[in-house]
Amino acid sequence: MDCHSRERKILHLDMDSYFASVEQQQEPSLRGIPIGVSGKPGTRTVVAAASREAKPFGVKSGMPTWEAKELCPQIRFVQGHMENYQKCSRTWLQIMREFSPILEIFSIDEAFLDITDTVERFGGELKLAQQIKKKIRNQLGKYITASIGIAPNKTFAKLVCQKVKPNGIFILKRKNIPALLKNTIPKEICGIGSKTAAKLEKMGISSLAELGNYPLENLKAVFGSSAQNLKLFGQGIDNAPVVPYWQEEKEKSISRSFTLPKEVSTFEAAKPVLFRLAERIARKMRNKNVFGNTITLQLRNLNFKTQTRQKSISYYTQDAREIFATCVKLYKKFKGFENIRLVGIRVSNLTKEKNMPQNMFKTNWQELTKTVDKINQHFGEKIVHATSLPANKILKPPIGYNQEKVKPV
């Protein structure tokens, strides 16, 4: 039997309460109590991760800390340490590579592994999953656990993984897929959002099995080009391959955002952080040797209202000053936006082709930024800043900027 006729075996690994578990592993006083990983203590922020002790109270990721406190008065908030999470991720990803080279990184705490060609070498699905979990425990500690789902495709490997959290193993055989379809509602599938699920419910579709049996033309009338994929989900089919991390398609955009420790009433007060974000994006673009010409500014206020404005400039750039200057112009398109809580920038339409004016100033500036990049890479990114803006504006961002995580928009 050739490899194309064999049933695929796809493993999905999801770390349990990841950030919180890492904090509990490293600090014994946090073990066994409800904790929430958040920003700098004393600032208004959101829960980045809730420990397994906090989740039964209804505390979950993305929830404002004040709401989490109302649900769980005894919760203890701790500041996150992204460098520790990244270090742990490198460890468990390396463990996964020992069981198959076909590894797709889904997020900092999730990954897919195609074990079709290697599973028998390790004694079958169950023994392979048990070995992965044992190695994670031995190398990271007993408070850092993972759940594993194994199925004939990625979508259902992820689905069954969620059903056995925390610290479980679920192996789904193809013969058992029909029973699973009957007992699974569409919104449980990764790829079916809340709006799509609501539309399906209005159509009288309450299970994946019903979705799979629904006439395709009727689905197309509501969902257009997405209808085919929805019907396949309802039939338990997902032909998407596990894409090894070295084969992933090139980035379509580079973005960064930052939640301010305290809201600011004017855009002027947010400019220092905005420029730092532009610097970080520009530095990453230079590291990847890409240029972009479409710039998006994102703002969110105290009431979580989010607005974005976008502009495509006539040339390609990787210059923080030009990205920042475009964002300043974009702000003029925001009407009556006050109490700014989050700022974000995205640069898209990336290319490796240079298409910008090459004069003496540009050449000198590019050499300067390259030098600054080297210094920052060696000593830390906040040591030197190349800027034409007033030093008192750029070098004094709001308190808390250096401590909190800068994340994708």
XYZ file of C-alpha atoms in Angstrom:
409
model
C 0.000 0.000 0.000
C 1.581 3.324 -1.037
C 1.705 6.463 1.068
C -1.126 8.098 -0.864
C -3.628 5.340 -0.023
C -2.793 5.125 3.661
C -4.919 6.915 6.226
C -3.194 10.055 7.393
C -2.365 10.372 11.070
C -2.158 13.973 12.209
C -1.261 14.932 15.768
C -2.273 18.241 17.330
C -0.576 19.314 20.550
C -1.959 22.131 22.697
C -0.158 23.238 25.854
C -2.530 23.527 28.833
C -3.062 26.998 30.372
C 0.359 27.632 28.930
C 1.549 30.985 30.248
C 0.001 30.319 33.659
C 1.512 26.836 33.839
C 4.982 28.159 33.063
C 4.606 30.748 35.833
C 3.469 28.049 38.289
C 6.329 25.771 37.343
C 8.869 28.509 37.976
C 7.284 29.936 41.146
C 6.121 27.303 43.688
C 3.973 29.826 45.615
C 1.665 30.080 42.586
C 0.921 26.367 42.408
C -2.541 25.146 43.248
C -4.123 28.611 43.340
C -6.085 30.534 40.690
C -3.778 32.902 38.831
C -4.113 35.130 35.810
C -1.162 36.186 33.662
C -1.549 39.839 32.754
C 0.422 43.026 32.217
C 2.269 45.110 34.741
C 0.677 44.822 38.217
C -1.442 47.829 39.135
C -2.354 48.687 35.543
C -5.619 48.132 33.731
C -5.054 45.217 31.423
C -6.520 41.905 30.289
C -5.943 38.274 31.204
C -3.441 36.760 28.789
C -3.863 33.296 30.328
C -5.797 31.781 33.212
C -4.545 28.857 35.274
C -6.577 25.658 35.392
C -7.585 26.627 38.955
C -9.069 29.918 37.687
C -10.954 28.556 34.680
C -13.776 26.863 36.669
C -14.754 30.357 37.901
C -15.233 31.488 34.293
C -11.933 33.333 33.972
C -10.566 33.157 30.430
C -8.064 34.746 28.073
C -8.899 38.224 26.784
C -11.052 39.074 29.788
C -10.409 42.414 31.557
C -8.683 41.847 34.880
C -11.428 43.651 36.780
C -13.995 41.204 35.411
C -11.783 38.244 36.290
C -11.511 39.624 39.840
C -15.294 39.798 40.122
C -15.659 36.182 38.998
C -12.809 34.921 41.152
C -12.031 37.296 44.076
C -9.091 35.166 45.211
C -7.334 35.255 41.841
C -3.723 36.398 41.882
C -2.446 38.348 38.911
C 1.152 37.921 37.804
C 3.071 39.747 35.136
C 3.886 37.648 32.089
C 7.427 36.729 31.039
C 7.383 36.199 27.280
C 11.033 35.197 27.144
C 10.269 32.211 29.418
C 7.314 31.102 27.292
C 9.401 31.317 24.129
C 12.185 29.294 25.752
C 9.735 26.579 26.812
C 8.177 26.550 23.335
C 11.547 25.906 21.749
C 11.947 22.914 24.065
C 8.627 21.185 23.383
C 8.835 21.928 19.663
C 12.234 20.251 19.581
C 10.692 17.269 21.365
C 7.991 17.046 18.689
C 10.615 17.097 15.939
C 12.052 13.886 17.399
C 8.858 12.080 16.338
C 8.442 13.520 12.837
C 10.138 16.178 10.722
C 6.766 17.380 9.380
C 5.995 19.945 12.066
C 3.706 22.963 11.633
C 3.834 25.651 14.304
C 0.280 26.892 14.825
C 0.961 29.347 17.673
C 3.259 29.766 20.672
C 1.365 26.967 22.454
C 0.035 24.771 19.620
C 1.498 22.703 16.797
C 0.582 20.006 14.267
C 2.699 16.944 13.512
C 2.208 14.572 10.571
C 3.095 11.176 12.042
C 1.762 9.055 9.146
C 5.187 7.723 8.195
C 6.726 7.543 11.670
C 3.988 6.396 14.046
C 4.691 2.665 13.831
C 8.320 3.258 14.663
C 7.210 4.465 18.087
C 4.694 1.698 18.761
C 1.477 3.325 17.515
C -0.452 6.513 18.193
C -0.998 6.067 21.924
C 2.585 5.184 22.784
C 3.908 8.009 20.610
C 1.654 10.547 22.351
C 2.609 9.205 25.767
C 6.309 9.509 24.942
C 5.887 13.139 23.871
C 4.053 13.979 27.095
C 6.666 12.164 29.208
C 9.511 14.060 27.568
C 7.719 17.386 28.124
C 7.252 16.536 31.804
C 10.877 15.463 32.222
C 12.333 18.510 30.478
C 9.910 21.265 31.535
C 8.453 20.068 34.850
C 5.243 18.464 36.053
C 3.192 21.694 36.091
C 3.624 22.201 32.352
C 1.358 19.739 30.574
C -0.006 19.229 27.074
C -3.135 17.767 25.535
C -2.885 15.735 22.340
C -5.443 14.881 19.674
C -4.735 12.466 16.819
C -7.049 12.171 13.804
C -6.982 11.643 10.022
C -6.757 15.403 9.429
C -5.786 18.692 11.068
C -9.272 20.057 11.743
C -10.421 17.024 13.663
C -7.109 16.482 15.433
C -7.520 19.971 16.875
C -11.193 19.343 17.673
C -10.614 16.163 19.677
C -7.607 17.713 21.401
C -9.890 20.395 22.853
C -12.240 17.709 24.160
C -9.607 16.188 26.457
C -8.046 19.306 27.961
C -6.250 19.457 30.258
C -3.537 16.825 29.973
C -5.459 14.274 27.911
C -5.026 12.146 24.791
C -7.786 11.529 22.218
C -7.232 9.226 19.231
C -9.943 9.511 16.580
C -10.202 6.672 14.058
C -11.888 7.276 10.727
C -14.598 4.740 11.546
C -15.610 6.844 14.562
C -15.925 10.150 12.678
C -19.666 9.749 11.838
C -20.570 9.453 15.526
C -18.458 12.503 16.319
C -20.166 14.529 13.587
C -23.584 13.820 15.073
C -22.520 15.077 18.494
C -20.509 18.159 17.542
C -21.944 21.609 16.974
C -20.410 23.648 14.111
C -18.900 26.395 16.284
C -16.567 23.856 17.895
C -14.641 23.636 14.632
C -11.602 25.874 14.208
C -12.474 27.831 11.084
C -16.169 28.290 11.828
C -16.521 31.632 13.603
C -19.370 32.846 15.770
C -21.086 34.739 12.927
C -20.999 31.730 10.623
C -22.217 29.472 13.433
C -25.122 31.835 14.112
C -26.150 31.747 10.443
C -25.975 27.959 10.399
C -28.142 27.817 13.488
C -30.758 30.052 11.825
C -30.743 27.613 8.904
C -31.625 24.806 11.312
C -28.159 23.225 11.232
C -27.284 22.151 14.761
C -24.613 19.502 14.174
C -21.730 18.815 11.825
C -23.597 15.825 10.451
C -26.502 18.077 9.448
C -24.035 20.493 7.871
C -22.492 17.673 5.829
C -25.896 16.597 4.546
C -27.111 20.106 3.704
C -27.463 20.875 -0.050
C -24.320 22.584 -1.303
C -26.249 25.048 -3.486
C -28.225 26.245 -0.462
C -24.993 26.763 1.456
C -23.510 28.695 -1.473
C -26.501 31.036 -1.479
C -25.580 32.116 2.060
C -21.819 31.600 2.327
C -20.578 31.912 -1.242
C -17.114 30.502 -1.859
C -16.837 29.295 1.759
C -19.714 26.835 1.297
C -17.565 24.011 -0.081
C -15.225 24.025 2.914
C -18.155 24.155 5.323
C -19.722 21.090 3.743
C -16.403 19.230 3.888
C -16.115 20.037 7.586
C -19.581 18.558 8.018
C -18.383 15.380 6.318
C -15.269 15.115 8.468
C -12.963 16.005 5.581
C -9.950 18.317 5.633
C -7.275 17.774 3.005
C -5.000 20.590 4.174
C -1.428 19.336 4.594
C 0.744 19.862 7.634
C 3.094 22.563 6.369
C 6.591 22.269 7.877
C 7.800 25.512 9.407
C 10.565 25.867 6.804
C 8.021 25.714 3.958
C 5.539 28.270 5.299
C 4.575 30.943 2.785
C 6.174 34.330 3.137
C 4.673 36.827 5.503
C 2.007 39.024 3.973
C 2.359 41.709 6.632
C 4.312 42.691 9.726
C 2.479 44.252 12.639
C 2.873 45.297 16.256
C 0.493 46.733 18.827
C 0.718 47.882 22.423
C -1.848 48.265 25.193
C -1.048 51.429 27.127
C -0.768 51.071 30.925
C -3.232 53.961 31.172
C -5.437 55.549 28.528
C -4.268 58.834 27.021
C -6.639 61.608 26.023
C -4.684 62.814 22.999
C -2.973 61.213 20.047
C 0.060 63.376 20.775
C 0.596 61.484 24.028
C 0.531 58.150 22.176
C 3.128 59.179 19.585
C 6.221 58.010 21.524
C 4.885 54.451 21.723
C 3.733 54.614 18.114
C 7.239 55.505 17.006
C 8.711 52.613 19.006
C 6.277 50.257 17.277
C 7.334 51.662 13.908
C 10.961 51.046 14.863
C 10.279 47.435 15.780
C 8.412 46.782 12.548
C 11.106 48.482 10.480
C 13.831 46.473 12.218
C 12.029 43.202 11.474
C 11.563 44.265 7.859
C 15.270 44.957 7.541
C 16.096 41.601 9.136
C 13.875 39.882 6.580
C 15.063 42.171 3.772
C 11.522 43.168 2.819
C 9.893 46.488 1.965
C 6.249 47.505 2.184
C 4.039 50.310 0.937
C 0.668 49.815 2.685
C 0.473 51.114 6.238
C -2.413 50.609 8.654
C -2.962 52.477 11.920
C -5.119 50.818 14.581
C -6.510 52.569 17.661
C -8.664 51.197 20.471
C -10.276 53.299 23.177
C -11.217 52.672 26.787
C -14.559 51.177 25.732
C -12.792 48.642 23.472
C -14.023 50.395 20.329
C -11.455 49.708 17.625
C -10.894 51.637 14.408
C -8.336 51.289 11.623
C -7.256 53.538 8.782
C -5.024 52.489 5.892
C -2.895 54.223 3.271
C -0.742 52.953 0.403
C 2.223 55.211 -0.308
C 3.805 55.612 -3.762
C 7.064 53.810 -2.909
C 8.289 50.865 -0.828
C 9.957 51.474 2.510
C 11.451 49.849 5.576
C 12.128 53.159 7.306
C 10.564 53.684 10.769
C 10.341 57.458 10.230
C 8.305 57.050 7.054
C 6.027 54.455 8.658
C 5.505 56.728 11.661
C 4.902 59.832 9.532
C 2.254 57.990 7.516
C 0.516 56.936 10.743
C 0.440 60.551 11.905
C -1.265 61.515 8.649
C -3.683 58.613 9.011
C -4.763 59.825 12.433
C -6.366 62.851 10.812
C -8.925 60.435 9.334
C -10.082 59.396 12.806
C -13.049 61.462 13.941
C -13.514 62.238 17.627
C -11.428 59.274 18.825
C -10.523 59.849 22.502
C -9.200 57.949 25.515
C -6.752 55.863 23.486
C -5.933 52.536 25.165
C -4.174 50.606 22.389
C -2.119 51.626 19.374
C -1.067 49.345 16.558
C 0.680 49.475 13.192
C 0.689 47.037 10.301
C 2.815 47.224 7.148
C 1.589 45.041 4.297
C 2.028 44.481 0.554
C 5.562 43.318 1.266
C 8.188 42.792 -1.409
C 11.908 42.119 -1.619
C 12.207 44.533 -4.538
C 13.531 47.969 -3.718
C 11.435 50.704 -5.268
C 12.258 53.903 -3.454
C 14.340 56.988 -4.200
C 18.047 56.435 -3.817
C 19.636 59.743 -2.887
C 22.570 60.468 -0.623
C 20.414 61.055 2.445
C 18.601 57.738 1.968
C 21.867 55.859 1.545
C 23.378 57.411 4.658
C 20.215 56.768 6.647
C 20.163 53.105 5.590
C 23.750 52.676 6.721
C 22.912 54.344 10.028
C 19.912 52.092 10.667
C 21.987 49.010 9.873
C 24.541 50.113 12.460
C 21.808 50.785 15.025
C 20.317 47.344 14.348
C 23.663 45.667 15.034
C 24.100 47.562 18.315
C 20.595 46.748 19.483
C 20.895 43.089 18.523
C 24.007 42.821 20.642
C 23.092 44.941 23.654
C 19.286 45.029 23.605
C 16.830 46.853 21.402
C 16.260 49.817 23.721
C 19.910 50.959 23.855
C 20.002 53.125 20.715
C 17.272 54.802 18.649
C 17.845 56.473 15.300
C 15.316 59.284 14.994
C 14.769 62.750 13.625
C 12.051 63.498 16.200
C 12.715 65.466 19.408
C 14.469 63.289 21.978
C 12.110 64.300 24.780
C 9.180 62.981 22.712
C 10.629 59.685 21.580
C 12.880 58.560 24.403
C 10.252 58.838 27.152
C 7.388 56.456 26.387
C 4.647 55.928 28.986
C 5.664 54.008 32.109
C 5.127 50.304 31.529
C 6.029 50.238 27.842
C 9.277 48.332 28.350
C 7.657 45.769 30.624
C 4.631 44.758 28.570
C 4.525 42.541 25.521
C 4.314 44.088 22.093
C 2.040 41.813 20.088
C 0.697 41.429 16.554
C -2.295 43.566 15.621
